[in-house]
mmCIF file of C-alpha atoms and ligand atoms in Angstrom:
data_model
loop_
_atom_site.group_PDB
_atom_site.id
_atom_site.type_symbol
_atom_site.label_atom_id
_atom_site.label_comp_id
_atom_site.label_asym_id
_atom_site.label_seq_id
_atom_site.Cartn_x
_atom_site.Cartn_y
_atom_site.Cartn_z
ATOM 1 C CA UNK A 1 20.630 132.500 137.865
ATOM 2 C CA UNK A 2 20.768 135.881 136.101
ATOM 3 C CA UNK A 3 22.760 138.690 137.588
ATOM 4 C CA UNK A 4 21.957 141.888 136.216
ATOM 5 C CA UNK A 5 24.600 145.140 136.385
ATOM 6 C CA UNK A 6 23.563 148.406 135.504
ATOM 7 C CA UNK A 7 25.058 151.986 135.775
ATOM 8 C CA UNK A 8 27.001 155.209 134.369
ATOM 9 C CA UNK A 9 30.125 154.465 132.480
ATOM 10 C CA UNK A 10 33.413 153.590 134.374
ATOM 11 C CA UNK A 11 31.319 153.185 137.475
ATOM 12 C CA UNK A 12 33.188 149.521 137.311
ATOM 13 C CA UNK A 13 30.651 147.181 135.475
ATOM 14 C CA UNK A 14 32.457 145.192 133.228
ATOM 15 C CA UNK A 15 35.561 144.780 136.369
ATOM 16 C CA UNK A 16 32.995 143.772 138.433
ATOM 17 C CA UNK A 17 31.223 142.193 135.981
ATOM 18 C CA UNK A 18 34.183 139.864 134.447
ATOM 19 C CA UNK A 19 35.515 138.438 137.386
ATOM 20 C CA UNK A 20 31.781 137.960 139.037
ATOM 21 C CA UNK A 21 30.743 135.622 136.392
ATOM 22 C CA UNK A 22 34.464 134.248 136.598
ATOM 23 C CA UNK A 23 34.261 132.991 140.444
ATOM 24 C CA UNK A 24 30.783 131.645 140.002
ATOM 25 C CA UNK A 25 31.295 130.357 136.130
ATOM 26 C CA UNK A 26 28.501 132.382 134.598
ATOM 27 C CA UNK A 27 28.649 133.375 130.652
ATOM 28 C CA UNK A 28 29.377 137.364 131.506
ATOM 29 C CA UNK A 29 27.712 139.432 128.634
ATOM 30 C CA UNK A 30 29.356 143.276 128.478
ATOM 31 C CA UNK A 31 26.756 144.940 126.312
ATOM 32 C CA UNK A 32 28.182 147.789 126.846
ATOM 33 C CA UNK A 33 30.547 146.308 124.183
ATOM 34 C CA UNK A 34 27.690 145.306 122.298
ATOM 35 C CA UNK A 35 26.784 148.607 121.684
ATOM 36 C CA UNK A 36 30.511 149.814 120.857
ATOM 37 C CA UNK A 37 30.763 147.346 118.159
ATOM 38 C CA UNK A 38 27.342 148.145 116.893
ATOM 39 C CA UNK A 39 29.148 151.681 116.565
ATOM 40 C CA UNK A 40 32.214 150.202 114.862
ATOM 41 C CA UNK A 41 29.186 148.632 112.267
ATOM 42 C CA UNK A 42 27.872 151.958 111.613
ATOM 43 C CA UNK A 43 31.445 153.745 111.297
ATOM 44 C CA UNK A 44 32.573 151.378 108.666
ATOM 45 C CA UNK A 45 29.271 151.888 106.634
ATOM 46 C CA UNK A 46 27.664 148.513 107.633
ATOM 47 C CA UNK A 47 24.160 148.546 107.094
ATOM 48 C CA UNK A 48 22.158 147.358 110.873
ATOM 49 C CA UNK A 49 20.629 144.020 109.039
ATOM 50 C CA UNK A 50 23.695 142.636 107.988
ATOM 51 C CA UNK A 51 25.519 143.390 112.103
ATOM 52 C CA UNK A 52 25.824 140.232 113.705
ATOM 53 C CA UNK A 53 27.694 140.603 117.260
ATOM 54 C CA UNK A 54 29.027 137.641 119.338
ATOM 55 C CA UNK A 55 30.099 137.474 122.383
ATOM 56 C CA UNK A 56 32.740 134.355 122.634
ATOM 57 C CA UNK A 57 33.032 132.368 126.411
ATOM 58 C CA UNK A 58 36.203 133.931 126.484
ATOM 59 C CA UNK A 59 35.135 137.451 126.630
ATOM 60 C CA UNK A 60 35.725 138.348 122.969
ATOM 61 C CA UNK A 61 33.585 140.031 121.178
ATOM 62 C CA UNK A 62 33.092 139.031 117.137
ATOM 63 C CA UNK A 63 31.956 141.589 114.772
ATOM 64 C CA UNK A 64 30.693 139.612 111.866
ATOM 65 C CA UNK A 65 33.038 137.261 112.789
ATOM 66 C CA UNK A 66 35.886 139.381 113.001
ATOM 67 C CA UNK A 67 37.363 140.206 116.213
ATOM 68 C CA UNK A 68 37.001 143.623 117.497
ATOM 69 C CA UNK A 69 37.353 143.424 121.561
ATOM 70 C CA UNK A 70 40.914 145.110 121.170
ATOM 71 C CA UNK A 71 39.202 148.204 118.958
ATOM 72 C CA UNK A 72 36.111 148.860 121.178
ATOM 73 C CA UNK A 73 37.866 151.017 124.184
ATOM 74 C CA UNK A 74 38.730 154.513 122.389
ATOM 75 C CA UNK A 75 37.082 158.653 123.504
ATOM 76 C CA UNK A 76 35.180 158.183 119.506
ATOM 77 C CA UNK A 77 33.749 155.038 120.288
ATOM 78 C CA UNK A 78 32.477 156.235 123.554
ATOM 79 C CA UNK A 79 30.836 159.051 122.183
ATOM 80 C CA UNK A 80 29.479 157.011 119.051
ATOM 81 C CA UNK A 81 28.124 154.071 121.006
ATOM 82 C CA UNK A 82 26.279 156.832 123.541
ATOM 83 C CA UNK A 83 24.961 158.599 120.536
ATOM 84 C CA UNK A 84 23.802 155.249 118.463
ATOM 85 C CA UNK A 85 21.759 153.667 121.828
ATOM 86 C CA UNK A 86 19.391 156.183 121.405
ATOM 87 C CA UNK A 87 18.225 154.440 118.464
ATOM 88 C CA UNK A 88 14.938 152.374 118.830
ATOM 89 C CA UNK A 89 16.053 149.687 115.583
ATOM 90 C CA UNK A 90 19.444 149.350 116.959
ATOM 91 C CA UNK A 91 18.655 148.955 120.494
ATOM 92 C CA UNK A 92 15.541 146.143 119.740
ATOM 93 C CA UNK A 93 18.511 144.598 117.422
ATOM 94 C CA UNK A 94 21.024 144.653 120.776
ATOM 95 C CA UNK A 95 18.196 143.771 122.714
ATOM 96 C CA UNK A 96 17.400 140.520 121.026
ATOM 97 C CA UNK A 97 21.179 139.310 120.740
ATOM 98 C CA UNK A 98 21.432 140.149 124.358
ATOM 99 C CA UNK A 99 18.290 137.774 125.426
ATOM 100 C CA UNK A 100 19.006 135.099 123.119
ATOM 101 C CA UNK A 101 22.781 134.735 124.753
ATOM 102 C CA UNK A 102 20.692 134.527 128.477
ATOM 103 C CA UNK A 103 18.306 132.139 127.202
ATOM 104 C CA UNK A 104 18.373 128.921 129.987
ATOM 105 C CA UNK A 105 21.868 129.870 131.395
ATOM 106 C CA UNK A 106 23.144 131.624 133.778
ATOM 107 C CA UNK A 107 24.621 134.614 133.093
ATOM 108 C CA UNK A 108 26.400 137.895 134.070
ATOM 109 C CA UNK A 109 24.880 140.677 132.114
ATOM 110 C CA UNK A 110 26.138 144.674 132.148
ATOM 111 C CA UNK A 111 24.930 147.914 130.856
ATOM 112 C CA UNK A 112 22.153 150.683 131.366
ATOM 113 C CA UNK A 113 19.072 148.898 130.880
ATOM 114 C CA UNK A 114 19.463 145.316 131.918
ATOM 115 C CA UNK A 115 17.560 145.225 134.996
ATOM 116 C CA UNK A 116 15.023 147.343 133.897
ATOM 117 C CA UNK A 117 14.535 146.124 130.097
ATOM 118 C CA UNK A 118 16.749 143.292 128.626
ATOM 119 C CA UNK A 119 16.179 140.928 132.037
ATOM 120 C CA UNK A 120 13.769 142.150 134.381
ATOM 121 C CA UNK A 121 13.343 138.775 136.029
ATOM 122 C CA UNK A 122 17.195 138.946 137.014
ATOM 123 C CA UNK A 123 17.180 136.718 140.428
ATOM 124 C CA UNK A 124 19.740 139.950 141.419
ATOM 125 C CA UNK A 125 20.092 142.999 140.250
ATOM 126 C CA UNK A 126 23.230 145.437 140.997
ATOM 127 C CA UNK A 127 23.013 149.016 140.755
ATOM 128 C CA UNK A 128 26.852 150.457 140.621
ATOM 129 C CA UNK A 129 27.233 154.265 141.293
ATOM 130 C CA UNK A 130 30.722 156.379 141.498
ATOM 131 C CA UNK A 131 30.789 160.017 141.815
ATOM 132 C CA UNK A 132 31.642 161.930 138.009
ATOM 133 C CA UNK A 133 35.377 162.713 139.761
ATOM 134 C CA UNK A 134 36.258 159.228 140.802
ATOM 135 C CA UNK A 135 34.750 157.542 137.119
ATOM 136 C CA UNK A 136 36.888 160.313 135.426
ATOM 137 C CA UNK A 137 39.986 159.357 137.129
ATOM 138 C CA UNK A 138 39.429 155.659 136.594
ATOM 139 C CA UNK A 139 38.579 156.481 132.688
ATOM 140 C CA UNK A 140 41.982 158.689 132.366
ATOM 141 C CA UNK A 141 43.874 156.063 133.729
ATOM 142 C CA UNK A 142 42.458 153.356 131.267
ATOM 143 C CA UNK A 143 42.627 155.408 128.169
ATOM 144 C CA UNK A 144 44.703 159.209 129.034
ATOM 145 C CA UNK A 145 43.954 162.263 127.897
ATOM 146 C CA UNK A 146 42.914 165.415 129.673
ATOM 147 C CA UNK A 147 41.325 165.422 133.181
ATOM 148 C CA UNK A 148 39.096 168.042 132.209
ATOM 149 C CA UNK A 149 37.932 166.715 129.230
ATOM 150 C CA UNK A 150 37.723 163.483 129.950
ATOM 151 C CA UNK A 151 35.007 164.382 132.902
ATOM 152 C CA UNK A 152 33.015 166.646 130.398
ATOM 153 C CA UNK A 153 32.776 163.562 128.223
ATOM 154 C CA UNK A 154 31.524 161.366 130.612
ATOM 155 C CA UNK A 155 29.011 164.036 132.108
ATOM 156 C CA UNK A 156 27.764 164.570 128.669
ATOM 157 C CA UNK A 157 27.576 160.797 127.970
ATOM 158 C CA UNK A 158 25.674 160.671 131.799
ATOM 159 C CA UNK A 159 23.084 163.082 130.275
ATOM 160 C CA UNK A 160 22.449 161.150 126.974
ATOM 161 C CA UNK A 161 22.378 157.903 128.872
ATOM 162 C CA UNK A 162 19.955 158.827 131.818
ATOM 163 C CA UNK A 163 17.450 161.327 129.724
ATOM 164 C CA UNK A 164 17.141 159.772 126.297
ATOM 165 C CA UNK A 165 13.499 158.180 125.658
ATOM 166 C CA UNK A 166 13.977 154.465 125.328
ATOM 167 C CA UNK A 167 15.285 152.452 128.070
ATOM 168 C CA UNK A 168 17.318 155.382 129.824
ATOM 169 C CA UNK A 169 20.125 154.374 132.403
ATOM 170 C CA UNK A 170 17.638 154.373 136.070
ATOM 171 C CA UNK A 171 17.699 151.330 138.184
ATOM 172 C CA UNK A 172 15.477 148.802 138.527
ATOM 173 C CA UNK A 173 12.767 149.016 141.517
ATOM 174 C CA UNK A 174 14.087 146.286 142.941
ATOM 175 C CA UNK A 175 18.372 146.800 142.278
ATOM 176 C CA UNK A 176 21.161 147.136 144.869
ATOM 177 C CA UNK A 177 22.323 150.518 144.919
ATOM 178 C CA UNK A 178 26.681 150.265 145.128
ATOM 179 C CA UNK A 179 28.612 152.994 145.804
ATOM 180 C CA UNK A 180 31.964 152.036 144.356
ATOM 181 C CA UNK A 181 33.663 155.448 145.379
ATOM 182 C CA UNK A 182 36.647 154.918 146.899
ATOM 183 C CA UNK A 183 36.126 150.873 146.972
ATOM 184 C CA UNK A 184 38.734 148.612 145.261
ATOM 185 C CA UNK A 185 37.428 146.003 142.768
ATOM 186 C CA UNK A 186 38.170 143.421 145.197
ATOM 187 C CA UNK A 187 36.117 144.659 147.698
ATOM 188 C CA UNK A 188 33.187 145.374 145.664
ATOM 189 C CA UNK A 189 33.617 142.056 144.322
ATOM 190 C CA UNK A 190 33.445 140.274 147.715
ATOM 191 C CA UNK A 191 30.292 142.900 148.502
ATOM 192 C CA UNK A 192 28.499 141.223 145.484
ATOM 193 C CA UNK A 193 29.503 137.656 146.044
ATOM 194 C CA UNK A 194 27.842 138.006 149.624
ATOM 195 C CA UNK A 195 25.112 139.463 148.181
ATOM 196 C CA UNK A 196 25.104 136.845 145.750
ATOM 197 C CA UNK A 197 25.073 134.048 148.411
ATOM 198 C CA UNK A 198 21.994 135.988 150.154
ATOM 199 C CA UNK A 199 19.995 135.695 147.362
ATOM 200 C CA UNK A 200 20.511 131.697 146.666
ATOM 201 C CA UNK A 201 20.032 131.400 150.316
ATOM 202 C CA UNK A 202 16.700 132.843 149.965
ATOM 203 C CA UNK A 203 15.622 131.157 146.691
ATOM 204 C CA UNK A 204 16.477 127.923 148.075
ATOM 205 C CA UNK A 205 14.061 129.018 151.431
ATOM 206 C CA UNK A 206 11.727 129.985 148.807
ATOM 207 C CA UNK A 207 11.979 126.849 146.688
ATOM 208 C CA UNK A 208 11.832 124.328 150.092
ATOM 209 C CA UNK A 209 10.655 126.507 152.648
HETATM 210 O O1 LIG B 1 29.183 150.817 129.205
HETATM 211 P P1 LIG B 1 29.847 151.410 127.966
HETATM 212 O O2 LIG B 1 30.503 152.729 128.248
HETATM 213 O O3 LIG B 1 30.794 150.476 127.313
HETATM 214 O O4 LIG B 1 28.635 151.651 126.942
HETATM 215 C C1 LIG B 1 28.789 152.386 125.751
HETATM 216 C C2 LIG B 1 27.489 153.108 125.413
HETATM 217 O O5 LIG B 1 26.488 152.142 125.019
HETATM 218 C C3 LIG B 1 26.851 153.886 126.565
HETATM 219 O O6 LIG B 1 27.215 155.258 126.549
HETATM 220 C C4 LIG B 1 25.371 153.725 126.366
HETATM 221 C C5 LIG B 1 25.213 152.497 125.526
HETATM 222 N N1 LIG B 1 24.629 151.352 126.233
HETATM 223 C C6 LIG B 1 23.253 151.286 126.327
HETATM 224 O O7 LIG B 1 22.567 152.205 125.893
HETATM 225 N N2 LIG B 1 22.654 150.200 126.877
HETATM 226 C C7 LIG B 1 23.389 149.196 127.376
HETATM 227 N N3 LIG B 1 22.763 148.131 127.910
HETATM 228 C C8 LIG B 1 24.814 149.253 127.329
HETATM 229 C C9 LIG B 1 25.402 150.359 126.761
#
């Protein structure tokens, strides 16, 4: 089974995400995280052929080998990964990596365009929403900083991520739409896992009807 999470940054994917694929023991793929260390790459000069990104069963994330999961949360790298997705050669690069770590498993996958574009045959497919004040508030309490300026980024990052040309944040036809506002990530996570038991339910129905 492939579970696909898309939507705006901090609206909860990779909470959600991490302990979805823990409960049901799915690989859980933050590409989100992809992308930052793809914008680590380019910082430190790295040319995009010679970028190899893991992403270990623990959750870590290997840069060329190197470990980089502690580096990846910071306002530059935000701003840098947003700016470097709307790159067609880095994001059929991503893309590839991503599908080759879903191949015959299943998997937890989150981002922008993985319902949509990376795995568009995902047996369920999550769309997670949370208003701009209620994503700033959870970002400022991860990482500090100004209110203010810590909403303008994400609003600016909402705007590069929804309206670039290739593979824009928009969900899929056929995703969940979650509003997370004022939810706890325990409660969203039970939401899901029902919603994951629904959908087994039915492929099973559909598979021995
Ligand atoms: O989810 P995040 O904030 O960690 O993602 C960082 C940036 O990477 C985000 O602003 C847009 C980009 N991204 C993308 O374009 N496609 C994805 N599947 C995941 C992230």
């Amino acid at each position: 089974m492939k579970i696909a999470i898309d939507g705006p940054a901090a609206s909860g994917k990779t909470t959600l995400g991490k302990r979805l694929a823990q409960a049901l023991g799915f690989l859980f793929v933050p590409t989100g995280a992809m992308y930052r260390a793809a914008a680590l790459a380019h910082r430190r000069g790295l040319p995009l052929e010679a970028v190899d990104i893991r992403v270990t069963e623990e959750g870590r994330i290997l840069l060329n080998g190197e470990d980089v999961t502690a580096d990846l949360a910071s306002p530059e790298l935000d701003e840098l990964s947003s700016q470097l997705a709307v790159d067609g050669a880095v994001r059929a690069r991503l893309v590839e990596l991503q599908r080759r770590l879903a191949q015959g498993r299943d998997v937890v996958m989150e981002g922008r365009d993985i319902g949509t574009v990376v795995l568009p045959d995902a047996e369920l497919k999550i769309f997670l929403w949370a208003t701009l004040e209620e994503r700033a508030r959870r970002r400022q309490r991860e990482q500090g900083g100004d209110f203010a300026e810590v909403l303008a980024a994400l609003r600016r990052r909402d705007e590069r991520d929804s309206t670039r040309a290739l593979a824009p944040l928009r969900p899929a036809p056929d995703a969940v739409f979650l509003d997370t506002t004022g939810k706890s990530p325990d409660e969203v996570l039970c939401l899901v896992l029902k919603l994951v038991e629904e959908r087994r339910a039915h492929l099973a129905e559909r598979a021995h009807p």
